mmCIF file of C-alpha atoms in Angstrom:
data_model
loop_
_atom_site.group_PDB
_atom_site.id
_atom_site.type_symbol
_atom_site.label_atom_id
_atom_site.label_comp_id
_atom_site.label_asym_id
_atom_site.label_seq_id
_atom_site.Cartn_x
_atom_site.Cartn_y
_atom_site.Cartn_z
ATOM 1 C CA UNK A 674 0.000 0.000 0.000
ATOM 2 C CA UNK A 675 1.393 3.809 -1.087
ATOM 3 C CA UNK A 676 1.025 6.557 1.754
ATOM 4 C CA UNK A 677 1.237 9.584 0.872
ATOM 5 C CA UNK A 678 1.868 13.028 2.625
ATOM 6 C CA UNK A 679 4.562 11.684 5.405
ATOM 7 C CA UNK A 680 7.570 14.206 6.059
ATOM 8 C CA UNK A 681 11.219 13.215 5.264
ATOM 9 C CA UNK A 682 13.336 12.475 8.479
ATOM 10 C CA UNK A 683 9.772 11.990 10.686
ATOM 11 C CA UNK A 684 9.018 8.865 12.079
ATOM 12 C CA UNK A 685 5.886 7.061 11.327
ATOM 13 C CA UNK A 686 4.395 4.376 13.200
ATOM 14 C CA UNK A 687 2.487 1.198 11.638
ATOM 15 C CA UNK A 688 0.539 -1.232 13.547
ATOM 16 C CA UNK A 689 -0.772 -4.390 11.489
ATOM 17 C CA UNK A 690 -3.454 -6.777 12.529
ATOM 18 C CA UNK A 691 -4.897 -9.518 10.856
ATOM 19 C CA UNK A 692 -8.692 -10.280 9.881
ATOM 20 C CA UNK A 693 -10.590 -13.582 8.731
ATOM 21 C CA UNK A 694 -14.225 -13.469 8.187
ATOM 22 C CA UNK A 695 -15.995 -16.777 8.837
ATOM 23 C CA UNK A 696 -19.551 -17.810 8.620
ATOM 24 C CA UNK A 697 -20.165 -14.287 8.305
ATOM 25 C CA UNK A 698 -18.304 -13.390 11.738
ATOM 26 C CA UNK A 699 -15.578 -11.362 11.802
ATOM 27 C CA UNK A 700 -12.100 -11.947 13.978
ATOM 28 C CA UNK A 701 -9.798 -10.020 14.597
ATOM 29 C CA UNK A 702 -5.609 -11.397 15.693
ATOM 30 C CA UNK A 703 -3.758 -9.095 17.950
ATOM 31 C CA UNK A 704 -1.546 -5.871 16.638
ATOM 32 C CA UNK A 705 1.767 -6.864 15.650
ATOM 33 C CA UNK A 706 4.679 -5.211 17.488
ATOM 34 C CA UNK A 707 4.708 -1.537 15.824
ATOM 35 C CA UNK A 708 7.105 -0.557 13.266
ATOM 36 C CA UNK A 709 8.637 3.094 13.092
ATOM 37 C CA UNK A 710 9.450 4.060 9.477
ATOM 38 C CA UNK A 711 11.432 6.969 8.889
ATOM 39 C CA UNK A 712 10.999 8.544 5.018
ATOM 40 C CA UNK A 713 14.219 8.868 3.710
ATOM 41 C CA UNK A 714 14.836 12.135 1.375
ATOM 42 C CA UNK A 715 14.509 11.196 -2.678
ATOM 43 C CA UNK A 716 17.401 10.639 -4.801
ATOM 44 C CA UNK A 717 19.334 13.825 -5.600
ATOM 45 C CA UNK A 718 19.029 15.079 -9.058
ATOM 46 C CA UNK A 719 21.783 16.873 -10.912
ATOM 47 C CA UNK A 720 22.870 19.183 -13.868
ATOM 48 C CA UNK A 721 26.515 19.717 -14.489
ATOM 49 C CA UNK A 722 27.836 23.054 -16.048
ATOM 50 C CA UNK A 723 31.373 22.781 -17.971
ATOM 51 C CA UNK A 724 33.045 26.514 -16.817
ATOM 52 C CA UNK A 725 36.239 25.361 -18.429
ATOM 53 C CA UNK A 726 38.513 22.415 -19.192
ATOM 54 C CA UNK A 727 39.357 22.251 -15.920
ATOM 55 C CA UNK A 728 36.564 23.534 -13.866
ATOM 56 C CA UNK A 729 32.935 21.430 -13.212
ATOM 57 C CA UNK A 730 30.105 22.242 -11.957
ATOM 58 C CA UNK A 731 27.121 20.342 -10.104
ATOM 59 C CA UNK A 732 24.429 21.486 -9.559
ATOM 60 C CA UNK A 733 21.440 19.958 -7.772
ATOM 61 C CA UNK A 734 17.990 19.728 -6.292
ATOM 62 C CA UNK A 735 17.428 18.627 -3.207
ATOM 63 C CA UNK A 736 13.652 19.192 -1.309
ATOM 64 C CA UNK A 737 14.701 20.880 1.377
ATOM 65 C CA UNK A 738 17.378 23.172 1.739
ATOM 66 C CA UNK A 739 18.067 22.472 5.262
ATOM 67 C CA UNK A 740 19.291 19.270 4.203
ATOM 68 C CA UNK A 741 22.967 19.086 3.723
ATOM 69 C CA UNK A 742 24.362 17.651 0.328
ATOM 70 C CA UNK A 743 26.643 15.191 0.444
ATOM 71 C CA UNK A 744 29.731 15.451 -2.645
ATOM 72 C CA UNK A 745 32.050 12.651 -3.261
ATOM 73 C CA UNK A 746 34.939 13.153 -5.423
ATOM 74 C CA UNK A 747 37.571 10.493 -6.302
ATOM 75 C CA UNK A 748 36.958 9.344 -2.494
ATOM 76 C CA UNK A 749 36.759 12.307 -0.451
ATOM 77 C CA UNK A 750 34.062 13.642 0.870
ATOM 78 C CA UNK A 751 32.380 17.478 1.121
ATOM 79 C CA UNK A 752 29.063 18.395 2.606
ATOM 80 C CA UNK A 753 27.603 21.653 1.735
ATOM 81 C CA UNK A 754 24.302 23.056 2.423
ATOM 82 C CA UNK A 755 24.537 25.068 -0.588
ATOM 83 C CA UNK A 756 22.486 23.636 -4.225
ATOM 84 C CA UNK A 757 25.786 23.621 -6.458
ATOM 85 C CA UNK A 758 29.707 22.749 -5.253
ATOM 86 C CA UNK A 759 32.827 23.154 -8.052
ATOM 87 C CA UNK A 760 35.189 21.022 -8.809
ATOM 88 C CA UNK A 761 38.251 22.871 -10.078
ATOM 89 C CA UNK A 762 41.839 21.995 -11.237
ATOM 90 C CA UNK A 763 40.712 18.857 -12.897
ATOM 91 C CA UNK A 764 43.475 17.099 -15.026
ATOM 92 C CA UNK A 765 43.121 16.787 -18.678
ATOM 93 C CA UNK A 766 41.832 13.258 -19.375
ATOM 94 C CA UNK A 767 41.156 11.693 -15.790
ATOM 95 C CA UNK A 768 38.002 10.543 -15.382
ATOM 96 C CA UNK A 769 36.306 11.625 -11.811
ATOM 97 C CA UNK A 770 33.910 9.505 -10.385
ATOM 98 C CA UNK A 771 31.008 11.515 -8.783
ATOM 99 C CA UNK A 772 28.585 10.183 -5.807
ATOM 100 C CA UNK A 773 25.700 12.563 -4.594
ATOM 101 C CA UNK A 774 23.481 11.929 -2.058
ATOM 102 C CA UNK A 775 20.920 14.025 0.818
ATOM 103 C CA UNK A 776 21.323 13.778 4.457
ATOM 104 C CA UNK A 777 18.761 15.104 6.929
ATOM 105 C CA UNK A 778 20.697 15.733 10.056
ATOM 106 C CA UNK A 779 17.736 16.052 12.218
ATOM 107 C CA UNK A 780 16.702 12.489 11.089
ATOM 108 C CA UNK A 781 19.756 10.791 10.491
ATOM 109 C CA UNK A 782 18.894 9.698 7.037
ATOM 110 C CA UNK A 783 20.587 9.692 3.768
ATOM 111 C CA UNK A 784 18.924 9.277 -0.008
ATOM 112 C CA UNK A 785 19.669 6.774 -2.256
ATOM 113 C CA UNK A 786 23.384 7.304 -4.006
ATOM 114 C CA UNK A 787 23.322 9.300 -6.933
ATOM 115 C CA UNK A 788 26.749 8.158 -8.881
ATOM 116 C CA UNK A 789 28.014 9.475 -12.644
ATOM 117 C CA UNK A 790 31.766 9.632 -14.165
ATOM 118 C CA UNK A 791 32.930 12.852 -15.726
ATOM 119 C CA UNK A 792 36.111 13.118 -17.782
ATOM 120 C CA UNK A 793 38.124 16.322 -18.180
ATOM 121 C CA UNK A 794 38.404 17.149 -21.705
ATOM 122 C CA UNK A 795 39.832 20.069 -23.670
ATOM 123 C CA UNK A 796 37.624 22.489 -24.628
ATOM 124 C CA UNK A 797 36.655 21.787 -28.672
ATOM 125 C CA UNK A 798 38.518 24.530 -30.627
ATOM 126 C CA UNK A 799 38.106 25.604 -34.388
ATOM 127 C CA UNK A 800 39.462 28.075 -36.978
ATOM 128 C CA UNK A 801 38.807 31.068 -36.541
ATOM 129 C CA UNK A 802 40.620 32.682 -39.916
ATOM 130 C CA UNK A 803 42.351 31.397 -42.910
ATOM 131 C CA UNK A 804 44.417 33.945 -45.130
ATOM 132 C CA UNK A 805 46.465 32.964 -48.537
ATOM 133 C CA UNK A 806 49.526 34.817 -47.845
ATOM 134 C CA UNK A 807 50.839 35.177 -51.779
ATOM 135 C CA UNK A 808 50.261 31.978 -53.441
ATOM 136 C CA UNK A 809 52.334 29.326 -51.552
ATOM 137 C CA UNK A 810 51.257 29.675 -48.317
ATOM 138 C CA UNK A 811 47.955 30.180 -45.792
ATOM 139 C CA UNK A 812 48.068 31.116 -42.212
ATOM 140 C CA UNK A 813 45.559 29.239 -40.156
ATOM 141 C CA UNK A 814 44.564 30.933 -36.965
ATOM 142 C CA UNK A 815 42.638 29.000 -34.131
ATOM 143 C CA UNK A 816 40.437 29.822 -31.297
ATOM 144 C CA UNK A 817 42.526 30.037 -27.771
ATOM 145 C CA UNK A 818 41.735 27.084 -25.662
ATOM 146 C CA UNK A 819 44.349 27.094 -23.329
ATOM 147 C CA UNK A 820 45.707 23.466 -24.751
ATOM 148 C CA UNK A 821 49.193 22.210 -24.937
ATOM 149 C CA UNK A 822 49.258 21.520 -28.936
ATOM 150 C CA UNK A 823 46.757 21.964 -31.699
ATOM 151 C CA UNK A 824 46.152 19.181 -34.152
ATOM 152 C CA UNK A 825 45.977 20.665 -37.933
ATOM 153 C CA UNK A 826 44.259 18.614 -40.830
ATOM 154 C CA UNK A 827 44.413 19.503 -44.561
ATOM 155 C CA UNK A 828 42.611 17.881 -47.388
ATOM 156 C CA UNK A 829 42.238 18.848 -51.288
ATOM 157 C CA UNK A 830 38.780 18.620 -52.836
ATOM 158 C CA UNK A 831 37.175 15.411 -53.172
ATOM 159 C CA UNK A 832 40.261 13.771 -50.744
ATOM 160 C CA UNK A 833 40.866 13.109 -46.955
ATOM 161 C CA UNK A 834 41.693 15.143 -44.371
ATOM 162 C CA UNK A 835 45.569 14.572 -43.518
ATOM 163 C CA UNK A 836 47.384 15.610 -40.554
ATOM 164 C CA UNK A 837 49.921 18.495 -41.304
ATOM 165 C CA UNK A 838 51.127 19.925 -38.271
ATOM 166 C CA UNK A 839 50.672 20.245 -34.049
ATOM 167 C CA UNK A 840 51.578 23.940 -33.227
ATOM 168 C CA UNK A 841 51.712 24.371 -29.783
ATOM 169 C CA UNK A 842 50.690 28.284 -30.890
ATOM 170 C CA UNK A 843 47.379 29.591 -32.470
ATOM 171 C CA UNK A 844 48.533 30.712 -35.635
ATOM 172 C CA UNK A 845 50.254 27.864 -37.930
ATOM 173 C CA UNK A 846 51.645 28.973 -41.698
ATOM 174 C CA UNK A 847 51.393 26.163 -44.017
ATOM 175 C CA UNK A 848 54.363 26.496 -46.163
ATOM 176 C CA UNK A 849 53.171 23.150 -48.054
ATOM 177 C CA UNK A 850 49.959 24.532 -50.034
ATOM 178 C CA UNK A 851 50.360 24.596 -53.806
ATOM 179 C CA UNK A 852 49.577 27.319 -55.791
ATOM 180 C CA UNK A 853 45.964 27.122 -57.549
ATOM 181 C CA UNK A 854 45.008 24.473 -55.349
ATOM 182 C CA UNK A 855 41.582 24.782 -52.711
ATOM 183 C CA UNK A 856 42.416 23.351 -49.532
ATOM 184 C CA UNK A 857 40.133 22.631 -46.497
ATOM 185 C CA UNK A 858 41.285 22.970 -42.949
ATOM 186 C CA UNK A 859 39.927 21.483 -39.733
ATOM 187 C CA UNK A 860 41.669 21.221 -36.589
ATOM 188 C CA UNK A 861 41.462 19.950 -32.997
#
């Protein structure tokens, strides 16, 4: 049977007797020892907001905010009472595993375990400019993501992209482009 309109962290006391109807008499067994339930707080749901390639965001709903959020990172452990917590100076390419969960102090009681992975990537990047300078070469600029190197693809028309060069700047001059010739440039 669902029951509705119980408070989290209060507890709630059942009693449970037995009936048998026979030859149109009722009977009735004793109560059963009574059973406190305490309502546990719901599962905590989450958004995560990317504020850079190093730098993560949670945040989450909870339904009450006197209930204090429970953040697991990598194995350690940070209660806030606040609806969002940061993760910063995340390393390129580890993966963080992420447990959430609501604890009511009042009641001692925790929500189920909200878990999720996150891996720190670089941000995506992109050309911002091409420019022929004279007729044997084209500067390639690219957007500023803060990353190490910058992978640089070429292809002629109709062909495959080829790897040409990984500047660790945002400008790149291909000396290698042949006069007359369209090129297309991607990069990441």
């Amino acid at each position: 049977t669902n029951v509705g309109g119980l408070t989290v962290g209060e507890g709630h006391y059942y009693m449970v007797k037995a009936y048998r109807k026979v030859n149109g008499k009722t009977t009735f067994s004793d109560y059963v020892n009574p059973k406190e339930i305490i309502v546990s707080p719901k599962k905590v749901t989450y958004k995560t907001q990317v504020i850079d390639e190093n730098t993560l965001k949670l945040i989450f709903t909870k339904e009450n905010d006197n209930f204090i959020t429970q953040v697991k990172v990598n194995g350690s452990l940070i209660n806030t009472l606040e609806s969002s917590y940061t993760i910063t100076n995340m390393v390129l390419g580890q993966t963080y595993n992420i447990e959430l969960n609501v604890f009511d102090d009042n009641s001692m009681t925790k929500s189920p375990v909200t878990k999720f992975s996150y891996t720190a990537k670089p941000y995506k990047t992109k050309i911002t400019s091409l420019k022929a300078l004279g007729s044997w070469r084209v500067r390639v600029n690219i957007k500023d993501t803060g990353a190490d190197y910058y992978e640089i693809y070429r292809k002629e028309k109709g062909g495959w992209y080829l790897f040409i060069s990984d500047p660790s700047s945002t400008s790149y001059i291909d000396d290698t482009a042949r006069k007359g010739v369209t090129y297309y440039y991607k990069v990441r």
